[in-house]
Tab-separated table of C-alpha atoms and ligand atoms in Angstrom:
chain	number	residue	atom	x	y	z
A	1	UNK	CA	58.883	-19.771	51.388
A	2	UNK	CA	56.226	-18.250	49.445
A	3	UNK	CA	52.111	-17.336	51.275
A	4	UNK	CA	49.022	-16.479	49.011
A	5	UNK	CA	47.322	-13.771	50.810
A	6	UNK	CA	46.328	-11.112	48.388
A	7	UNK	CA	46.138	-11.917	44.676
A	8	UNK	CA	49.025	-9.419	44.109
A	9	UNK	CA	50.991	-12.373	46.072
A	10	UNK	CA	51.827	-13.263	42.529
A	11	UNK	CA	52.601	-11.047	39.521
A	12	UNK	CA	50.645	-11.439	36.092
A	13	UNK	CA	53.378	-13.806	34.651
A	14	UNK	CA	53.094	-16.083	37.750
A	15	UNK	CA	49.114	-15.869	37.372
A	16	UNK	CA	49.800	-16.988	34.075
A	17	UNK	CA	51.401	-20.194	34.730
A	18	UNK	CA	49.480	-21.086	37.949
A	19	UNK	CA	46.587	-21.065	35.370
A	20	UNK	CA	48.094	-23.125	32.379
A	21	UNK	CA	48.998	-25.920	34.826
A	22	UNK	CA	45.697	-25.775	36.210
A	23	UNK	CA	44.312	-25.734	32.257
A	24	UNK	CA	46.957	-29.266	32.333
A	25	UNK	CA	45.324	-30.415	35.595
A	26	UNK	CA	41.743	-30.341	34.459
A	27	UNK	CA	42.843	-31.990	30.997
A	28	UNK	CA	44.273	-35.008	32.192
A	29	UNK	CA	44.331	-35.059	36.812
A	30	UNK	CA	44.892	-38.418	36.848
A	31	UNK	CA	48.924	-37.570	35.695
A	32	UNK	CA	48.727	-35.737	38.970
A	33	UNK	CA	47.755	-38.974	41.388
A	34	UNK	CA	50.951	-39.055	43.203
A	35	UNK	CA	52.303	-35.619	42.808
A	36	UNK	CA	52.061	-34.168	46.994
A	37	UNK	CA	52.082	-37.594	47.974
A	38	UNK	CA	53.634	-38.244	51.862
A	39	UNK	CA	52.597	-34.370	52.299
A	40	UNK	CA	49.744	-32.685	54.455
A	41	UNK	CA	47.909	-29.459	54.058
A	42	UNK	CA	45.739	-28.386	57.186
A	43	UNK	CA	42.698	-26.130	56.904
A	44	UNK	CA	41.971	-24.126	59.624
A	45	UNK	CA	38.479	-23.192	59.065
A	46	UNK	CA	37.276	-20.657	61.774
A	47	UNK	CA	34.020	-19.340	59.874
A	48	UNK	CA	31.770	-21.543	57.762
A	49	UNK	CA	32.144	-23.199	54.293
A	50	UNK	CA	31.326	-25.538	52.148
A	51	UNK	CA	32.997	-24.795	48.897
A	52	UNK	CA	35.830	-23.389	49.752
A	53	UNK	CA	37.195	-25.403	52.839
A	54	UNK	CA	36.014	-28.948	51.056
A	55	UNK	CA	37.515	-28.334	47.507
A	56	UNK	CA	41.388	-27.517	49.283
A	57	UNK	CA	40.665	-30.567	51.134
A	58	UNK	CA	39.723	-32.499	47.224
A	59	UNK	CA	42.198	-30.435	45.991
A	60	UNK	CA	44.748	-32.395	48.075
A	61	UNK	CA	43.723	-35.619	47.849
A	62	UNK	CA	43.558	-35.634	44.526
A	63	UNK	CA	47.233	-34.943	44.363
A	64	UNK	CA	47.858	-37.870	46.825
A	65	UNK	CA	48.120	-35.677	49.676
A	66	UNK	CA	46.747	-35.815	53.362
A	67	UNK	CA	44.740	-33.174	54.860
A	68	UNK	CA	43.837	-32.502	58.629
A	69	UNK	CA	42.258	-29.491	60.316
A	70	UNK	CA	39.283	-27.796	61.888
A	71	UNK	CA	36.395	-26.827	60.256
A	72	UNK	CA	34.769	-24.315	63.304
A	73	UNK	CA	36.420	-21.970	65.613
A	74	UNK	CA	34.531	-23.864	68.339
A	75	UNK	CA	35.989	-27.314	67.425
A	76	UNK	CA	39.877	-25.814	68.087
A	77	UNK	CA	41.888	-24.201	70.773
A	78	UNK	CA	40.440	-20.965	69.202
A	79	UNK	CA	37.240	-21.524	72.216
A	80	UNK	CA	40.058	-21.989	74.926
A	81	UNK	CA	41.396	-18.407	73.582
A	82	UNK	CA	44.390	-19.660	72.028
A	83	UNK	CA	45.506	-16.722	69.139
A	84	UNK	CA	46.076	-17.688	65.628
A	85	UNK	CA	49.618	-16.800	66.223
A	86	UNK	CA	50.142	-19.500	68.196
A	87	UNK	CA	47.654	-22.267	66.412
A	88	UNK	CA	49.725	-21.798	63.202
A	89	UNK	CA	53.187	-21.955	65.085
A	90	UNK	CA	51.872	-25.637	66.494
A	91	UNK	CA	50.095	-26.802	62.976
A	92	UNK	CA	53.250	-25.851	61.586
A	93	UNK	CA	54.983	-28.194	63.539
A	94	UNK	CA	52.699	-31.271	62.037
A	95	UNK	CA	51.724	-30.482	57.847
A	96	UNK	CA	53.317	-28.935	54.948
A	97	UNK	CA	51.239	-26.090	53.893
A	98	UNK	CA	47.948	-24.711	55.517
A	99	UNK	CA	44.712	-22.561	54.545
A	100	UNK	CA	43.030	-20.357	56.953
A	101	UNK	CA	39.420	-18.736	57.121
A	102	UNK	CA	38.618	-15.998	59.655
A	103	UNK	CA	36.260	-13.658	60.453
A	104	UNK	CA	39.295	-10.696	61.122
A	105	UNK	CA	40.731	-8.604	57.837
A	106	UNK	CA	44.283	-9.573	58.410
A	107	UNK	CA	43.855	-12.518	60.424
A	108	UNK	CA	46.294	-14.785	57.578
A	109	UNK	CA	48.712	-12.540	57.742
A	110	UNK	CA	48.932	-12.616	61.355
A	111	UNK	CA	48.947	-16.237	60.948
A	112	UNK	CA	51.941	-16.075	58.135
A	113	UNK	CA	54.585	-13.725	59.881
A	114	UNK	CA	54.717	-16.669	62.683
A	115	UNK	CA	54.316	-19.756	60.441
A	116	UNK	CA	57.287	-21.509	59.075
A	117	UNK	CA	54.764	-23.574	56.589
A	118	UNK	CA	53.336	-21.584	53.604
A	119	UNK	CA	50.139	-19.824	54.275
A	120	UNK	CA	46.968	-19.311	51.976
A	121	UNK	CA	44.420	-17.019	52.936
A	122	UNK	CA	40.807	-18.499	52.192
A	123	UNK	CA	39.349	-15.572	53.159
A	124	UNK	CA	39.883	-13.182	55.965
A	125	UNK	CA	36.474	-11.253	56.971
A	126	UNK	CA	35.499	-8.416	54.690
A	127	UNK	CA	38.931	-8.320	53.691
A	128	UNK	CA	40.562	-10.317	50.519
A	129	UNK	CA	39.933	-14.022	49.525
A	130	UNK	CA	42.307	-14.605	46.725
A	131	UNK	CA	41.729	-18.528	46.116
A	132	UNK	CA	38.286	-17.348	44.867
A	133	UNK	CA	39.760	-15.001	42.544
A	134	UNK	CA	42.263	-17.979	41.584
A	135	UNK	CA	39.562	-19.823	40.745
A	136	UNK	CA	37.139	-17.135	38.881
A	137	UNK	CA	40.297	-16.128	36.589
A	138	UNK	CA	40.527	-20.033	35.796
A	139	UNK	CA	36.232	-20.306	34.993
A	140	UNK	CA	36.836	-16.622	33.011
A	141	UNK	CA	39.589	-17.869	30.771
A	142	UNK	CA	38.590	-21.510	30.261
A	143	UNK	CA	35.028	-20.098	29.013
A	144	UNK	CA	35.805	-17.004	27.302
A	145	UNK	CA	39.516	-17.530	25.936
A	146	UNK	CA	40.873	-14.607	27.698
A	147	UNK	CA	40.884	-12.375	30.923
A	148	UNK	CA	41.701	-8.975	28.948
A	149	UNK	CA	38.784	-7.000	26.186
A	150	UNK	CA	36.157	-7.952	29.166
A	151	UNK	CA	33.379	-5.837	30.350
A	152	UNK	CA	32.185	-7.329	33.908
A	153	UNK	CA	29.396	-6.632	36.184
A	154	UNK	CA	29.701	-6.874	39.772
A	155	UNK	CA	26.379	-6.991	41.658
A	156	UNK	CA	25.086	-7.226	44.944
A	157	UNK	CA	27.137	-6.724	48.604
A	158	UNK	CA	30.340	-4.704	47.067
A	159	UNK	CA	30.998	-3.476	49.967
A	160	UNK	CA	31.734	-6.304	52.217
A	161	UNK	CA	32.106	-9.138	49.429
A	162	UNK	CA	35.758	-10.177	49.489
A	163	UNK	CA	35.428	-11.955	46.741
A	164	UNK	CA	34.671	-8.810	44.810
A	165	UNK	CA	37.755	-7.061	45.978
A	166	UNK	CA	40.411	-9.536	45.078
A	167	UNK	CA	38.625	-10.018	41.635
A	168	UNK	CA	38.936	-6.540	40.900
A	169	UNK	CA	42.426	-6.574	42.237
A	170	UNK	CA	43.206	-9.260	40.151
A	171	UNK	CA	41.293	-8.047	36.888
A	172	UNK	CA	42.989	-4.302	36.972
A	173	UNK	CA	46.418	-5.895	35.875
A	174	UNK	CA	45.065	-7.436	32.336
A	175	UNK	CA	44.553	-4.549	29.303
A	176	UNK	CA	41.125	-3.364	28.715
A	177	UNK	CA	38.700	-4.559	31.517
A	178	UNK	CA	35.621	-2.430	32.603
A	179	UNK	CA	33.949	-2.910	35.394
A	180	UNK	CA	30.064	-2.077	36.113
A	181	UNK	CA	29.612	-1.778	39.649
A	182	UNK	CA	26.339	-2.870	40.785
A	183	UNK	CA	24.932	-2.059	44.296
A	184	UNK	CA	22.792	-0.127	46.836
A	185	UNK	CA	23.791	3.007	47.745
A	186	UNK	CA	24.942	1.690	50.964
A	187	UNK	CA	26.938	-1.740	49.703
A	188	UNK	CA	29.162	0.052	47.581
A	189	UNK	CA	33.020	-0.876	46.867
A	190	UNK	CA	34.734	0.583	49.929
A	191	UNK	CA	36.514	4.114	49.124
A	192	UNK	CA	40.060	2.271	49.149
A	193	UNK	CA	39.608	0.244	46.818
A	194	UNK	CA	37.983	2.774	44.211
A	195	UNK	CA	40.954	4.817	45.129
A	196	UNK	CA	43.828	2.925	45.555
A	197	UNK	CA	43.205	0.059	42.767
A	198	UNK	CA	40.356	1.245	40.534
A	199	UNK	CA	41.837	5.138	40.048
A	200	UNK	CA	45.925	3.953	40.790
A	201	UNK	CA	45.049	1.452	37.613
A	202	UNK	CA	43.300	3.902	35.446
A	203	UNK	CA	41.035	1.636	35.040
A	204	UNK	CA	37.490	2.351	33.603
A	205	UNK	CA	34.342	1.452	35.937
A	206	UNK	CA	30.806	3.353	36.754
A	207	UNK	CA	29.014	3.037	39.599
A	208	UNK	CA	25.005	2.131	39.071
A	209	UNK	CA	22.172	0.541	41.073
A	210	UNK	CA	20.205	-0.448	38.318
A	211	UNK	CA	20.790	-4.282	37.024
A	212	UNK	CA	18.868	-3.993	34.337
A	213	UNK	CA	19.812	-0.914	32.454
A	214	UNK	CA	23.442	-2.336	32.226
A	215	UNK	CA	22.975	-5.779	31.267
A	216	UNK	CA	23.014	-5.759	27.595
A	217	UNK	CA	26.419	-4.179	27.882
A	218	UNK	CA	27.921	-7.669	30.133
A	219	UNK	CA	30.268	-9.912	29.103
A	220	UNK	CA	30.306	-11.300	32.558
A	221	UNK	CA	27.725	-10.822	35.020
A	222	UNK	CA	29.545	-11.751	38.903
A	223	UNK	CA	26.392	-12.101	41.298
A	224	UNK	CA	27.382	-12.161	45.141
A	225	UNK	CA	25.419	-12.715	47.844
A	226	UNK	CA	24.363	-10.213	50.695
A	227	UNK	CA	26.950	-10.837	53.170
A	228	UNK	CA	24.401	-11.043	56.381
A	229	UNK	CA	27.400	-11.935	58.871
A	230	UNK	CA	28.948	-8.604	58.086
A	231	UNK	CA	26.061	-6.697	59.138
A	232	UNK	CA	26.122	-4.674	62.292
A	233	UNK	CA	22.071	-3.914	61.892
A	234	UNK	CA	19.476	-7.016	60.833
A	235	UNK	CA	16.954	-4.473	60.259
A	236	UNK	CA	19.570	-3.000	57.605
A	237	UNK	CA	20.558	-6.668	56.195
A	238	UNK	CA	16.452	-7.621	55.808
A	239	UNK	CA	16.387	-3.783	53.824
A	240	UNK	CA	19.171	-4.638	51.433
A	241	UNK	CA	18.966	-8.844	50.946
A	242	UNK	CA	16.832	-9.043	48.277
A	243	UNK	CA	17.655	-5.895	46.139
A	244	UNK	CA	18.952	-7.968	43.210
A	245	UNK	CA	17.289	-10.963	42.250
A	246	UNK	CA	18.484	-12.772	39.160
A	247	UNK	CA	15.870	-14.480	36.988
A	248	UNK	CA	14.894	-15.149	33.608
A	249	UNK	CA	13.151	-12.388	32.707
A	250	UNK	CA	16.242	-10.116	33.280
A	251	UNK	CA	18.458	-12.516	31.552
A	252	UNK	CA	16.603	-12.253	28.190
A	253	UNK	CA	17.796	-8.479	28.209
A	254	UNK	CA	21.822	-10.148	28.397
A	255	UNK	CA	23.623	-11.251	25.649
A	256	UNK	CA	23.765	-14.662	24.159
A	257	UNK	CA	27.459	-15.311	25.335
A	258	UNK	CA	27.314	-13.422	28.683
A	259	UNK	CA	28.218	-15.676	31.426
A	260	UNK	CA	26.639	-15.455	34.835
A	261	UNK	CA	28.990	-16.417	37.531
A	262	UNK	CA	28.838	-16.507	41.514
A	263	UNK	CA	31.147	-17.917	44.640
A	264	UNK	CA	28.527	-19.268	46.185
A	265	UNK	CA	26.509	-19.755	48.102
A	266	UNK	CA	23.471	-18.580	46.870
A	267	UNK	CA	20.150	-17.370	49.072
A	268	UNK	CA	17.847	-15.248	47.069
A	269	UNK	CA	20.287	-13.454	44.405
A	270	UNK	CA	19.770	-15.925	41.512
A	271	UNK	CA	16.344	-17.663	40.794
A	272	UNK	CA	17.038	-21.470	40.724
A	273	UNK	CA	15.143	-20.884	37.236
A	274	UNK	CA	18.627	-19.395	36.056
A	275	UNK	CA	20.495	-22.780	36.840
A	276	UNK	CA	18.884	-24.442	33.531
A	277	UNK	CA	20.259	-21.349	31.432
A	278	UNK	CA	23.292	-22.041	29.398
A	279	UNK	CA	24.809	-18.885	30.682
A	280	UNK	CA	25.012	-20.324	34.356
A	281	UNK	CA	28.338	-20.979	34.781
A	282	UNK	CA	28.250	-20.770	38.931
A	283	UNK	CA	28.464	-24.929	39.460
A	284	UNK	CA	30.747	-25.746	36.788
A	285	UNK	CA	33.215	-22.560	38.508
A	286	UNK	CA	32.781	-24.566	42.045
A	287	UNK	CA	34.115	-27.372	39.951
A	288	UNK	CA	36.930	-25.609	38.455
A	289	UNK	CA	38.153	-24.293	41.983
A	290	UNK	CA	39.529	-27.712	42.945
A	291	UNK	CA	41.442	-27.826	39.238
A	292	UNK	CA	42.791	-23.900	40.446
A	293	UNK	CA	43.396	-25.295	44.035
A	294	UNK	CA	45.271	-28.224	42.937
A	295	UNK	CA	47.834	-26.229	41.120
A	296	UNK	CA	48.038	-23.253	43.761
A	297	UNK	CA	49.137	-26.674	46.120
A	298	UNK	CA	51.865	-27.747	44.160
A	299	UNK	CA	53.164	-23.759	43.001
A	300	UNK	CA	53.287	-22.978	46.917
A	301	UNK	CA	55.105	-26.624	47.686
A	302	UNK	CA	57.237	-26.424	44.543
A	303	UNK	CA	55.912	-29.570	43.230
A	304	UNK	CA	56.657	-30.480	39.660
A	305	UNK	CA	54.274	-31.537	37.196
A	306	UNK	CA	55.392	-35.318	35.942
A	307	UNK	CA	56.737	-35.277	32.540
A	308	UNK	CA	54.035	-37.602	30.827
B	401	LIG	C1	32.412	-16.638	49.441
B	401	LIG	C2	33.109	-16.215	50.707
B	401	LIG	O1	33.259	-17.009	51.640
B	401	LIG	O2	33.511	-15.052	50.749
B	401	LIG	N1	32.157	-18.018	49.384
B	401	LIG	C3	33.110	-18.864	48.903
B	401	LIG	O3	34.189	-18.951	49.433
B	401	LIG	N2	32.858	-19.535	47.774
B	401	LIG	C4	31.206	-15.830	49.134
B	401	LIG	C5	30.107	-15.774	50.168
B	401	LIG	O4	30.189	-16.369	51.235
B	401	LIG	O5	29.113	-15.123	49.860
């Protein structure tokens, strides 16, 4: 039985098909009606979400499925101080494959070593949140025809933004990727990940907290939001939220083909003048999460793809 809990869950020739049957599911999803039919995934949501928590649920419906689960710590056994541990030995006992959020680093792992369903981590604090790389690999490839030869820009919270560290996780293993890493002095990518997947890669990356100087150099321009939750000091959060703010102005100074993506959700990072720009790719990515999702559900429950 196979989890997803770090993107490295899955070497690059495993990435590679998870994404070409996601590529088949977006072409045609109606050949995929009936596929996990008679089988239930159950999300156990114990931090907020919108995106991520509602397109596994899509995800499995559109393949026929049934999905049950909790959507707040304070709707489970979680406000009766029941431990993960135990939750996912009992919702084990009644679907086929489950997705948990949490605020703890570590919490889905904790939650795989007891479950006898397979796990996926939708995010686990500050931590790792590898369906979200899943489905920015799918948006990068499907709009630029390839995840190698890429110069990306990460920008905003690097230092708590999980989304940014399973990206770069992710983005290391393909040939010829540089990363500009965009952030306050005090958001910047923790020291671990610099050293243990940016230096053990060789890969090539600078460090800057200027947005503008860099842009004309993007291919891809990853926005993230300041991660407020994470903060131990508002005082520090109200310093730091707005220090990027995305808007037209700085997009003339970006090229005519960079793409500007973000997980969502957005507060102050990208003016809502940016949406109309044909380099806005951040709704149509949300869409192509449930495509990703889809074929993450059937990889983890060995479900074949139908033959026409
Ligand atoms: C992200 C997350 O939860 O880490 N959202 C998402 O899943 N699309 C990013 C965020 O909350 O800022």
């Amino acid at each position: 039985m196979r989890h997803f809990l770090t993107p490295m869950d899955f070497s690059v020739e495993e990435w590679e098909e998870l994404l070409d049957l996601a590529e088949d599911i977006k072409k045609d999803p109606k050949k995929y009606a009936h596929v996990a039919e008679g089988k239930k995934l159950a999300t156990m949501f114990y931090e907020p979400s919108t995106r991520t928590r509602l397109s596994f649920e899509a995800a499995m419906l559109n393949l026929g499925g049934h999905v049950i689960g909790f959507a707040s710590a304070d709707s489970s056994s979680a406000a009766k101080g029941e431990s993960v541990s135990d939750t996912i030995r009992v919702i084990s006992c009644y679907a086929d494959i489950a997705a948990i959020r949490h605020p703890k680093e570590g919490a889905a792992l904790v939650a795989a070593q007891k479950s006898s369903i397979p796990v996926i981590n939708a995010g686990d604090g500050g931590h790792q949140h590898p369906t979200q790389t899943l489905t920015d690999l799918f948006t990068i490839r499907s709009l630029k025809g390839r995840l190698g030869n890429l110069t990306i820009g990460l920008c905003g919270d690097l230092k708590f933004g999980r989304t940014v560290h399973s990206l770069i996780n992710a983005l290391t293993r393909y040939d010829n990727v540089r990363f500009v890493l965009i952030s306050p002095e005090a958001l910047r990518l923790p020291g671990y990940i610099r050293t243990e997947v940016l230096d053990k890669k060789g890969a090539e990356y600078k460090e800057v907290t200027d947005l503008d100087s860099v842009m004309p150099e993007l291919d891809i321009l990853y926005m993230t939001r300041i991660q407020r939750e994470r903060f131990f000091n508002e005082e520090e959060y109200i310093r730091l939220k707005d220090s990027y703010i995305l808007d037209a102005k700085k997009m003339k100074l970006a090229r005519e083909d960079m793409l500007v993506l973000h997980p969502l959700p957005r507060v102050n990072e990208i003016a809502t003048e940016v949406d109309d720009d044909p380099r806005a790719c951040y709704f149509k990515q949300a869409q192509y999460g449930v495509y990703a999702r889809m074929g993450l559900i059937m990889t983890l429950l060995g479900l074949e793809a139908p033959k026409c």
